[in-house]
Short mmCIF file of C-alpha atoms in Angstrom, two decimals:
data_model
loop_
_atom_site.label_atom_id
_atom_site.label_comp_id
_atom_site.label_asym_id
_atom_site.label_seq_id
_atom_site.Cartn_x
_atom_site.Cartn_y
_atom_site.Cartn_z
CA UNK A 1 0.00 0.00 0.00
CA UNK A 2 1.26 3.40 -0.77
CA UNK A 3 0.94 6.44 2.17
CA UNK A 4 0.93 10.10 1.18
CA UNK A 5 4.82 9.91 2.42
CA UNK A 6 5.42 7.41 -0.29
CA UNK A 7 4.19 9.47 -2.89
CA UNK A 8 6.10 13.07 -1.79
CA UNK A 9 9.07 13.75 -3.41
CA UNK A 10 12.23 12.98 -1.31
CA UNK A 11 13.19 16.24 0.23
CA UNK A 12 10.27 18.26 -0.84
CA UNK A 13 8.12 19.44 2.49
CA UNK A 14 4.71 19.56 2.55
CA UNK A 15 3.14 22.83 1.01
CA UNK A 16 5.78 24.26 -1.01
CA UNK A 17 4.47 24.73 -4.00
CA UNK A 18 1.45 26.61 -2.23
CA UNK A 19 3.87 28.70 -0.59
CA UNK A 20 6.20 29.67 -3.97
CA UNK A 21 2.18 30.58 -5.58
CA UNK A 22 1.42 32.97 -2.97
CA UNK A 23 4.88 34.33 -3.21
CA UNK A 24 4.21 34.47 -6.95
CA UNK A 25 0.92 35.88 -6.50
CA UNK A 26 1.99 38.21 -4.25
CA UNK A 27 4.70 39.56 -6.32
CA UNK A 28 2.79 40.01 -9.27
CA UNK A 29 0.36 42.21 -7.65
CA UNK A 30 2.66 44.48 -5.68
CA UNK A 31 5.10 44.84 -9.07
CA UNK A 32 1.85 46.00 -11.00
CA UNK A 33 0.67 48.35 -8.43
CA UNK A 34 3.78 50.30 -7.43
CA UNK A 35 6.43 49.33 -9.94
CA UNK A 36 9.83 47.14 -9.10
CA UNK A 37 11.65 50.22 -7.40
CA UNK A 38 9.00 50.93 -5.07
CA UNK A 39 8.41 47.10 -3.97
CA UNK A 40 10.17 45.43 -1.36
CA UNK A 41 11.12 41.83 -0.64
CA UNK A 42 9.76 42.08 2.89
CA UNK A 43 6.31 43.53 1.76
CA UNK A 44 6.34 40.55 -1.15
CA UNK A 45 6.60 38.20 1.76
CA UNK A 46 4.30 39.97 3.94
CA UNK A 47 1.62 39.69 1.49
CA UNK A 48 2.17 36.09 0.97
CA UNK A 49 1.95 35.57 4.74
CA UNK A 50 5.84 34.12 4.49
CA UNK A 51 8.94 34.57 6.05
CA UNK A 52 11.31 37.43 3.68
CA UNK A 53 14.31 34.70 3.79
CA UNK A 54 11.55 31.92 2.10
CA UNK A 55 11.24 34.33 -1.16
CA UNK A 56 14.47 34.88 -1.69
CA UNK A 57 14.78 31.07 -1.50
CA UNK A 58 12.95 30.37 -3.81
CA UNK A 59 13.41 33.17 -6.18
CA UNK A 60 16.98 34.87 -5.38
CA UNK A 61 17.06 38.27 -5.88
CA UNK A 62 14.21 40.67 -6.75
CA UNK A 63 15.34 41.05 -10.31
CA UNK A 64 14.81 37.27 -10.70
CA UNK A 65 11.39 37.24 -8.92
CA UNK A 66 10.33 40.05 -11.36
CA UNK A 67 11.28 37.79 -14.16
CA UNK A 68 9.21 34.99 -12.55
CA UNK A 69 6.35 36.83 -12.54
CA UNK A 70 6.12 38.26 -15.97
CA UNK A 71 7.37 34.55 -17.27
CA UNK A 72 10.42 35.52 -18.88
CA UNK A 73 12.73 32.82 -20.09
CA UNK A 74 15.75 34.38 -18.10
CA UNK A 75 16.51 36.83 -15.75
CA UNK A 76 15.91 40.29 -17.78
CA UNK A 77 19.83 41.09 -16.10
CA UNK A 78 20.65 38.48 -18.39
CA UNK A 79 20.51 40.30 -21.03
CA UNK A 80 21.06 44.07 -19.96
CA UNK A 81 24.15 43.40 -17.88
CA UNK A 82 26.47 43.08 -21.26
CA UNK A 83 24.93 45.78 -22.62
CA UNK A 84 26.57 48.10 -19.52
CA UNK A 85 30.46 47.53 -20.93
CA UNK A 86 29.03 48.06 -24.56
CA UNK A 87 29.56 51.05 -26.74
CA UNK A 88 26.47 53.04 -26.66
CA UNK A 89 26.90 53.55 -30.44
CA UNK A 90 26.56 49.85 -30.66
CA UNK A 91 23.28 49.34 -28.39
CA UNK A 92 20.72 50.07 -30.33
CA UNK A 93 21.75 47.43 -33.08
CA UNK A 94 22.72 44.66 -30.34
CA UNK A 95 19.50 44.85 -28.60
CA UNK A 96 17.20 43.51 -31.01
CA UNK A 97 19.76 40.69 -31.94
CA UNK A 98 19.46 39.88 -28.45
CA UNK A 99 15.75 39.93 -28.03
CA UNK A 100 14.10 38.53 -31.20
CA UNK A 101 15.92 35.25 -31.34
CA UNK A 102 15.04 34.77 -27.43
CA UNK A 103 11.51 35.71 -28.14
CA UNK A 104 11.45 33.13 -30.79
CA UNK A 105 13.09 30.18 -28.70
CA UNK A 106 10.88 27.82 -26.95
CA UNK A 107 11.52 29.13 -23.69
CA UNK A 108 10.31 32.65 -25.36
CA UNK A 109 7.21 31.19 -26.17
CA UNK A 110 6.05 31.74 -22.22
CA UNK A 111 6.63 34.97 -21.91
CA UNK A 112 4.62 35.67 -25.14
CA UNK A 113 2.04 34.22 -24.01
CA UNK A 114 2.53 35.92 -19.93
CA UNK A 115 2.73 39.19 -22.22
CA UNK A 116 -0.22 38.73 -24.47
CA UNK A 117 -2.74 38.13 -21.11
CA UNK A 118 -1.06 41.32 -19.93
CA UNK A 119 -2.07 43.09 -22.38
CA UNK A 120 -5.40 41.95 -22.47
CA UNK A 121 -5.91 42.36 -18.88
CA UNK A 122 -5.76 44.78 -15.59
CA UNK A 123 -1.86 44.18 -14.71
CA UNK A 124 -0.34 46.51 -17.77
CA UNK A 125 1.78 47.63 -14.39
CA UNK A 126 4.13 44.76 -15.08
CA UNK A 127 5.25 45.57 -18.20
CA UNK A 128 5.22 49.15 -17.50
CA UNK A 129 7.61 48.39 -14.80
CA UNK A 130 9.73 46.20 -16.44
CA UNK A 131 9.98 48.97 -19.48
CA UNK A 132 10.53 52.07 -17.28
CA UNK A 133 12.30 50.59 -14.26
CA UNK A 134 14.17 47.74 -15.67
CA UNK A 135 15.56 48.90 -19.20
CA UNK A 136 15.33 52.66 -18.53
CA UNK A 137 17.01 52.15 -15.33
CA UNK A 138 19.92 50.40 -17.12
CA UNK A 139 20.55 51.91 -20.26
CA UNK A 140 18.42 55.45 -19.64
CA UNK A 141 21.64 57.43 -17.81
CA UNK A 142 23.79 56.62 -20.85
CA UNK A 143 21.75 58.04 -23.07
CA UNK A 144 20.75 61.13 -21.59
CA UNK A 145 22.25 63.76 -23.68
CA UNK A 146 20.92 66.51 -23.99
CA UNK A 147 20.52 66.39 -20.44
CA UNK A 148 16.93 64.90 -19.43
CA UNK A 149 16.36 63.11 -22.66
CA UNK A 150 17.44 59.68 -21.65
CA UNK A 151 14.40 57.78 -20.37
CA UNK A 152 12.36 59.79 -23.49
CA UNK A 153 15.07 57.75 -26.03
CA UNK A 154 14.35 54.16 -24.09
CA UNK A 155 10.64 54.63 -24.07
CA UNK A 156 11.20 55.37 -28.16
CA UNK A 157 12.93 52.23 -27.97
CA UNK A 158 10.82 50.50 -25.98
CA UNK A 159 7.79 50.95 -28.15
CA UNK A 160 9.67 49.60 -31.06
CA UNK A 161 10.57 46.60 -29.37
CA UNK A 162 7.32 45.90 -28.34
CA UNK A 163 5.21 46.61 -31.97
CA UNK A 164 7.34 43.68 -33.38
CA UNK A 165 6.19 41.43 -30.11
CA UNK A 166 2.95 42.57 -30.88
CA UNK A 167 3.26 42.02 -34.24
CA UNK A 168 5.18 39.47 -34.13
CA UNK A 169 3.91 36.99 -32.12
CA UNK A 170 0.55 38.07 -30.87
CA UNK A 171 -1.56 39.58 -33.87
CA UNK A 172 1.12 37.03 -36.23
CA UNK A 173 1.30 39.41 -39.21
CA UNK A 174 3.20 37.99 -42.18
CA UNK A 175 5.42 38.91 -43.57
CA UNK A 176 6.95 39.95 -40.58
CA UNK A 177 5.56 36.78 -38.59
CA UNK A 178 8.09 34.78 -40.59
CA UNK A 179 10.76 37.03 -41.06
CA UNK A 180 14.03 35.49 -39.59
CA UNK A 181 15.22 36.96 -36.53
CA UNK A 182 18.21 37.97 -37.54
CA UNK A 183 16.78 40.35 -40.85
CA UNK A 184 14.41 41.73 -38.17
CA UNK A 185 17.42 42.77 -35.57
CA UNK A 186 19.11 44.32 -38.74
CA UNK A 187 15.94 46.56 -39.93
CA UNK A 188 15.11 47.79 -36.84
CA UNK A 189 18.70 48.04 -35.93
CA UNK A 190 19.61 51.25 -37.17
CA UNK A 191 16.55 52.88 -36.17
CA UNK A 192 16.76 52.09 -32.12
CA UNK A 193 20.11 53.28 -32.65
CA UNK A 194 18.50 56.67 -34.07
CA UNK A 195 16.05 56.82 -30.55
CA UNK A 196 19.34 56.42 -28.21
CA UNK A 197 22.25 58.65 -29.76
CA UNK A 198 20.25 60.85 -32.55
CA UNK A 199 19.25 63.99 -32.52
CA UNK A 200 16.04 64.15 -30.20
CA UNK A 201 12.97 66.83 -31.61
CA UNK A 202 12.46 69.26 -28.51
CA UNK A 203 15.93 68.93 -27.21
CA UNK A 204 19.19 70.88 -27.86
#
């Protein structure tokens, strides 16, 4: 006869999946409400009714939760960290060469699908977040010339990169829908490139 012990995985303690949900839950809710900045790990736990040490168990830092809850196949630091010791005259056409072909991996194919019930429902606030917090945060200050133009140039960006996903994956448009990754990196290349080091209308 097999007991409920039996049938637990070795190691595993009772409720642990319940408790990385409510975590989950939890984090999604607080990220949408009042951004990544303004969200702490101790008020993510609080909210899940868990100790602070349990969520960063379970997710490690609070870049990597975020990432969690918005699905994404890696941590978004992934892919921004190399971008910090790169040439900002080289950003624009790395980033799409970056993004498309993970977007189009199998692992991708989660966060399309994360991003396409975000769009359709109330919690927009995660991918505002992750646009204005996340990338601006990172690549924003090294594009801010004139002075004060720098998160304008990565929400230009920004809004590129997400037409193709929308696009792209979620209305499925051809020709673009089958366009391989790497002619889409090199159209929209040079013109992301424009939006960070161009000349900006309104500034001087």
């Amino acid at each position: 006869m097999t007991t409920n012990a039996d049938r637990r995985r070795p190691g595993r303690p009772p409720g642990q999946s319940d408790t990385r949900d409510r975590i989950l839950a939890s984090a999604r809710e607080l990220f949408a409400r009042n951004g990544v900045d303004k969200t702490s790990i101790r008020a993510i736990a609080a909210g899940a009714g868990v100790d602070p040490a349990l969520v960063h168990h379970y997710y490690g830092t609070k870049q990597q939760l975020f990432a969690a809850a918005i699905e994404a196949p890696i941590d978004p630091m992934d892919v921004l960290r190399p971008l910090r010791e790169m040439p900002v005259e080289e950003i624009g056409h790395k980033l799409p060469a970056l993004l498309v072909p993970l977007w189009d991996s199998e692992a991708g194919q989660g966060f399309i699908a994360t991003l396409r019930s975000l769009l359709a429902g109330s919690e927009v606030g995660l991918i505002r977040s992750f646009l204005q917090e996340v990338i601006a945060t990172e690549i924003g200050p090294r594009v801010d010339n004139p002075k004060g133009s720098g998160r304008l140039r990565v929400q230009f960006v920004a809004s590129q990169l997400v037409g193709i996903v929308v696009a792209r994956y979620i209305l499925e448009l051809d020709p673009i829908k089958s366009l391989p990754a790497d002619r889409i990196a090199e159209t929209i290349g040079p013109n992301l490139q424009r939006y960070l080091t161009g000349e900006l209308p309104g500034f001087t």
